[in-house]
């Protein structure tokens, strides 16, 4: 069980996401990553191994995005490599997930049957595709997210961001912890524990 952080702010989120992930290191992890809405577009940076590897990648660039999600992964489905590291993306959606989606095989097979291409070995990628599919079917972001949670079996904490929705982070949990932090002004946070936020 590893770590999730989400930040919605008017200050650059990237350094704070990495900082928060460092505070979640005690929970154990094998890879880490962040996703940002940079200039309205999804950007993902991920790295296997220690957080220093991710930190080095993030420091290579200057990100302005105030909205982002971060994750430290403890692999349950798929190798601990960069491809399988969270956040996972599909279309306009990026997600981070802690826990296990027990019915991911049937969900994945059904979506592959509808022409969706999966790129990871994880159970978690299913979540990104489900949200994206629900959006494509015309649901509004919150409804698409809620409909996705209703389709999942297992234990999870999930945070999601959506391209075109600069003022929104979606969070949901069942059986795994996820706390909400209300900051000053327009800042909001999601985290696996109070230490992270
Ligand atoms: N089951 C997911 C995976 O293997 C998430 C593991 C976690 O909680 O970090 O990618």
JSON list of N, CA and C in Angstrom, two decimals, residues 19 29 36 43 60-61 64 68-69 79 81 85 91 102 108-109 111 113 116 118 126 135 142 146 150 165 173 175 191:
[
{"chain": "A", "resi": 19, "resn": "UNK", "atom": "N", "xyz": [7.83, 16.56, -3.21]},
{"chain": "A", "resi": 19, "resn": "UNK", "atom": "CA", "xyz": [8.05, 16.73, -1.77]},
{"chain": "A", "resi": 19, "resn": "UNK", "atom": "C", "xyz": [7.06, 15.86, -0.97]},
{"chain": "A", "resi": 29, "resn": "UNK", "atom": "N", "xyz": [7.89, 1.55, -1.70]},
{"chain": "A", "resi": 29, "resn": "UNK", "atom": "CA", "xyz": [7.50, 1.75, -3.11]},
{"chain": "A", "resi": 29, "resn": "UNK", "atom": "C", "xyz": [8.61, 1.20, -4.00]},
{"chain": "A", "resi": 36, "resn": "UNK", "atom": "N", "xyz": [0.64, 16.19, -14.68]},
{"chain": "A", "resi": 36, "resn": "UNK", "atom": "CA", "xyz": [0.30, 17.60, -14.53]},
{"chain": "A", "resi": 36, "resn": "UNK", "atom": "C", "xyz": [-0.59, 18.02, -15.69]},
{"chain": "A", "resi": 43, "resn": "UNK", "atom": "N", "xyz": [0.80, 16.05, -18.95]},
{"chain": "A", "resi": 43, "resn": "UNK", "atom": "CA", "xyz": [2.22, 15.70, -19.01]},
{"chain": "A", "resi": 43, "resn": "UNK", "atom": "C", "xyz": [2.46, 14.67, -17.93]},
{"chain": "A", "resi": 60, "resn": "UNK", "atom": "N", "xyz": [14.63, 18.74, -14.57]},
{"chain": "A", "resi": 60, "resn": "UNK", "atom": "CA", "xyz": [15.14, 19.07, -15.90]},
{"chain": "A", "resi": 60, "resn": "UNK", "atom": "C", "xyz": [14.31, 20.15, -16.58]},
{"chain": "A", "resi": 61, "resn": "UNK", "atom": "N", "xyz": [13.07, 20.32, -16.12]},
{"chain": "A", "resi": 61, "resn": "UNK", "atom": "CA", "xyz": [12.17, 21.28, -16.77]},
{"chain": "A", "resi": 61, "resn": "UNK", "atom": "C", "xyz": [11.51, 22.18, -15.74]},
{"chain": "A", "resi": 64, "resn": "UNK", "atom": "N", "xyz": [4.75, 25.00, -14.85]},
{"chain": "A", "resi": 64, "resn": "UNK", "atom": "CA", "xyz": [3.92, 26.03, -14.23]},
{"chain": "A", "resi": 64, "resn": "UNK", "atom": "C", "xyz": [2.62, 25.47, -13.66]},
{"chain": "A", "resi": 68, "resn": "UNK", "atom": "N", "xyz": [-2.04, 18.77, -10.32]},
{"chain": "A", "resi": 68, "resn": "UNK", "atom": "CA", "xyz": [-1.30, 17.55, -10.59]},
{"chain": "A", "resi": 68, "resn": "UNK", "atom": "C", "xyz": [-1.58, 16.46, -9.58]},
{"chain": "A", "resi": 69, "resn": "UNK", "atom": "N", "xyz": [-1.19, 15.23, -9.96]},
{"chain": "A", "resi": 69, "resn": "UNK", "atom": "CA", "xyz": [-1.31, 14.07, -9.08]},
{"chain": "A", "resi": 69, "resn": "UNK", "atom": "C", "xyz": [0.02, 13.33, -9.05]},
{"chain": "A", "resi": 79, "resn": "UNK", "atom": "N", "xyz": [5.49, -5.72, -13.74]},
{"chain": "A", "resi": 79, "resn": "UNK", "atom": "CA", "xyz": [6.84, -5.42, -13.28]},
{"chain": "A", "resi": 79, "resn": "UNK", "atom": "C", "xyz": [6.95, -3.98, -12.78]},
{"chain": "A", "resi": 81, "resn": "UNK", "atom": "N", "xyz": [8.48, -1.30, -13.57]},
{"chain": "A", "resi": 81, "resn": "UNK", "atom": "CA", "xyz": [9.25, -0.54, -14.56]},
{"chain": "A", "resi": 81, "resn": "UNK", "atom": "C", "xyz": [8.53, 0.77, -14.89]},
{"chain": "A", "resi": 85, "resn": "UNK", "atom": "N", "xyz": [4.59, 2.17, -14.14]},
{"chain": "A", "resi": 85, "resn": "UNK", "atom": "CA", "xyz": [4.51, 3.17, -13.07]},
{"chain": "A", "resi": 85, "resn": "UNK", "atom": "C", "xyz": [3.31, 4.09, -13.31]},
{"chain": "A", "resi": 91, "resn": "UNK", "atom": "N", "xyz": [-6.65, 8.77, -23.27]},
{"chain": "A", "resi": 91, "resn": "UNK", "atom": "CA", "xyz": [-7.34, 9.95, -23.81]},
{"chain": "A", "resi": 91, "resn": "UNK", "atom": "C", "xyz": [-7.02, 11.18, -23.00]},
{"chain": "A", "resi": 102, "resn": "UNK", "atom": "N", "xyz": [-9.98, -6.06, -8.45]},
{"chain": "A", "resi": 102, "resn": "UNK", "atom": "CA", "xyz": [-10.12, -7.52, -8.57]},
{"chain": "A", "resi": 102, "resn": "UNK", "atom": "C", "xyz": [-10.73, -7.94, -9.90]},
{"chain": "A", "resi": 108, "resn": "UNK", "atom": "N", "xyz": [-10.97, -5.20, -18.64]},
{"chain": "A", "resi": 108, "resn": "UNK", "atom": "CA", "xyz": [-9.99, -4.96, -19.70]},
{"chain": "A", "resi": 108, "resn": "UNK", "atom": "C", "xyz": [-10.36, -5.70, -20.98]},
{"chain": "A", "resi": 109, "resn": "UNK", "atom": "N", "xyz": [-10.73, -6.98, -20.82]},
{"chain": "A", "resi": 109, "resn": "UNK", "atom": "CA", "xyz": [-11.08, -7.77, -22.02]},
{"chain": "A", "resi": 109, "resn": "UNK", "atom": "C", "xyz": [-12.27, -7.15, -22.74]},
{"chain": "A", "resi": 111, "resn": "UNK", "atom": "N", "xyz": [-13.16, -4.00, -22.74]},
{"chain": "A", "resi": 111, "resn": "UNK", "atom": "CA", "xyz": [-12.76, -2.75, -23.41]},
{"chain": "A", "resi": 111, "resn": "UNK", "atom": "C", "xyz": [-11.87, -3.02, -24.61]},
{"chain": "A", "resi": 113, "resn": "UNK", "atom": "N", "xyz": [-12.17, -5.54, -26.45]},
{"chain": "A", "resi": 113, "resn": "UNK", "atom": "CA", "xyz": [-13.17, -5.96, -27.44]},
{"chain": "A", "resi": 113, "resn": "UNK", "atom": "C", "xyz": [-13.83, -4.76, -28.12]},
{"chain": "A", "resi": 116, "resn": "UNK", "atom": "N", "xyz": [-10.15, -0.73, -27.48]},
{"chain": "A", "resi": 116, "resn": "UNK", "atom": "CA", "xyz": [-9.21, 0.06, -26.67]},
{"chain": "A", "resi": 116, "resn": "UNK", "atom": "C", "xyz": [-7.87, -0.65, -26.56]},
{"chain": "A", "resi": 118, "resn": "UNK", "atom": "N", "xyz": [-4.41, -1.25, -24.56]},
{"chain": "A", "resi": 118, "resn": "UNK", "atom": "CA", "xyz": [-3.76, -1.13, -23.25]},
{"chain": "A", "resi": 118, "resn": "UNK", "atom": "C", "xyz": [-2.25, -1.21, -23.43]},
{"chain": "A", "resi": 126, "resn": "UNK", "atom": "N", "xyz": [-6.92, 0.03, -16.26]},
{"chain": "A", "resi": 126, "resn": "UNK", "atom": "CA", "xyz": [-8.35, -0.16, -16.52]},
{"chain": "A", "resi": 126, "resn": "UNK", "atom": "C", "xyz": [-9.16, 1.08, -16.10]},
{"chain": "A", "resi": 135, "resn": "UNK", "atom": "N", "xyz": [-16.47, 9.31, -20.35]},
{"chain": "A", "resi": 135, "resn": "UNK", "atom": "CA", "xyz": [-16.48, 10.68, -20.88]},
{"chain": "A", "resi": 135, "resn": "UNK", "atom": "C", "xyz": [-16.88, 10.68, -22.35]},
{"chain": "A", "resi": 142, "resn": "UNK", "atom": "N", "xyz": [-17.51, 14.40, -13.28]},
{"chain": "A", "resi": 142, "resn": "UNK", "atom": "CA", "xyz": [-17.83, 13.78, -11.98]},
{"chain": "A", "resi": 142, "resn": "UNK", "atom": "C", "xyz": [-18.67, 12.53, -12.16]},
{"chain": "A", "resi": 146, "resn": "UNK", "atom": "N", "xyz": [-17.71, 8.75, -11.10]},
{"chain": "A", "resi": 146, "resn": "UNK", "atom": "CA", "xyz": [-18.60, 7.99, -10.22]},
{"chain": "A", "resi": 146, "resn": "UNK", "atom": "C", "xyz": [-19.02, 6.67, -10.89]},
{"chain": "A", "resi": 150, "resn": "UNK", "atom": "N", "xyz": [-18.29, 2.71, -9.62]},
{"chain": "A", "resi": 150, "resn": "UNK", "atom": "CA", "xyz": [-19.36, 1.72, -9.50]},
{"chain": "A", "resi": 150, "resn": "UNK", "atom": "C", "xyz": [-19.02, 0.42, -10.24]},
{"chain": "A", "resi": 165, "resn": "UNK", "atom": "N", "xyz": [-10.03, 20.28, -17.87]},
{"chain": "A", "resi": 165, "resn": "UNK", "atom": "CA", "xyz": [-10.68, 20.53, -16.57]},
{"chain": "A", "resi": 165, "resn": "UNK", "atom": "C", "xyz": [-9.60, 21.00, -15.59]},
{"chain": "A", "resi": 173, "resn": "UNK", "atom": "N", "xyz": [-12.40, 6.54, -2.82]},
{"chain": "A", "resi": 173, "resn": "UNK", "atom": "CA", "xyz": [-11.77, 5.47, -2.06]},
{"chain": "A", "resi": 173, "resn": "UNK", "atom": "C", "xyz": [-12.79, 4.42, -1.65]},
{"chain": "A", "resi": 175, "resn": "UNK", "atom": "N", "xyz": [-12.01, 1.13, 1.03]},
{"chain": "A", "resi": 175, "resn": "UNK", "atom": "CA", "xyz": [-11.13, 0.19, 1.73]},
{"chain": "A", "resi": 175, "resn": "UNK", "atom": "C", "xyz": [-9.67, 0.61, 1.79]},
{"chain": "A", "resi": 191, "resn": "UNK", "atom": "N", "xyz": [-4.54, 13.16, -0.34]},
{"chain": "A", "resi": 191, "resn": "UNK", "atom": "CA", "xyz": [-3.34, 12.42, 0.02]},
{"chain": "A", "resi": 191, "resn": "UNK", "atom": "C", "xyz": [-3.67, 11.11, 0.70]}
]
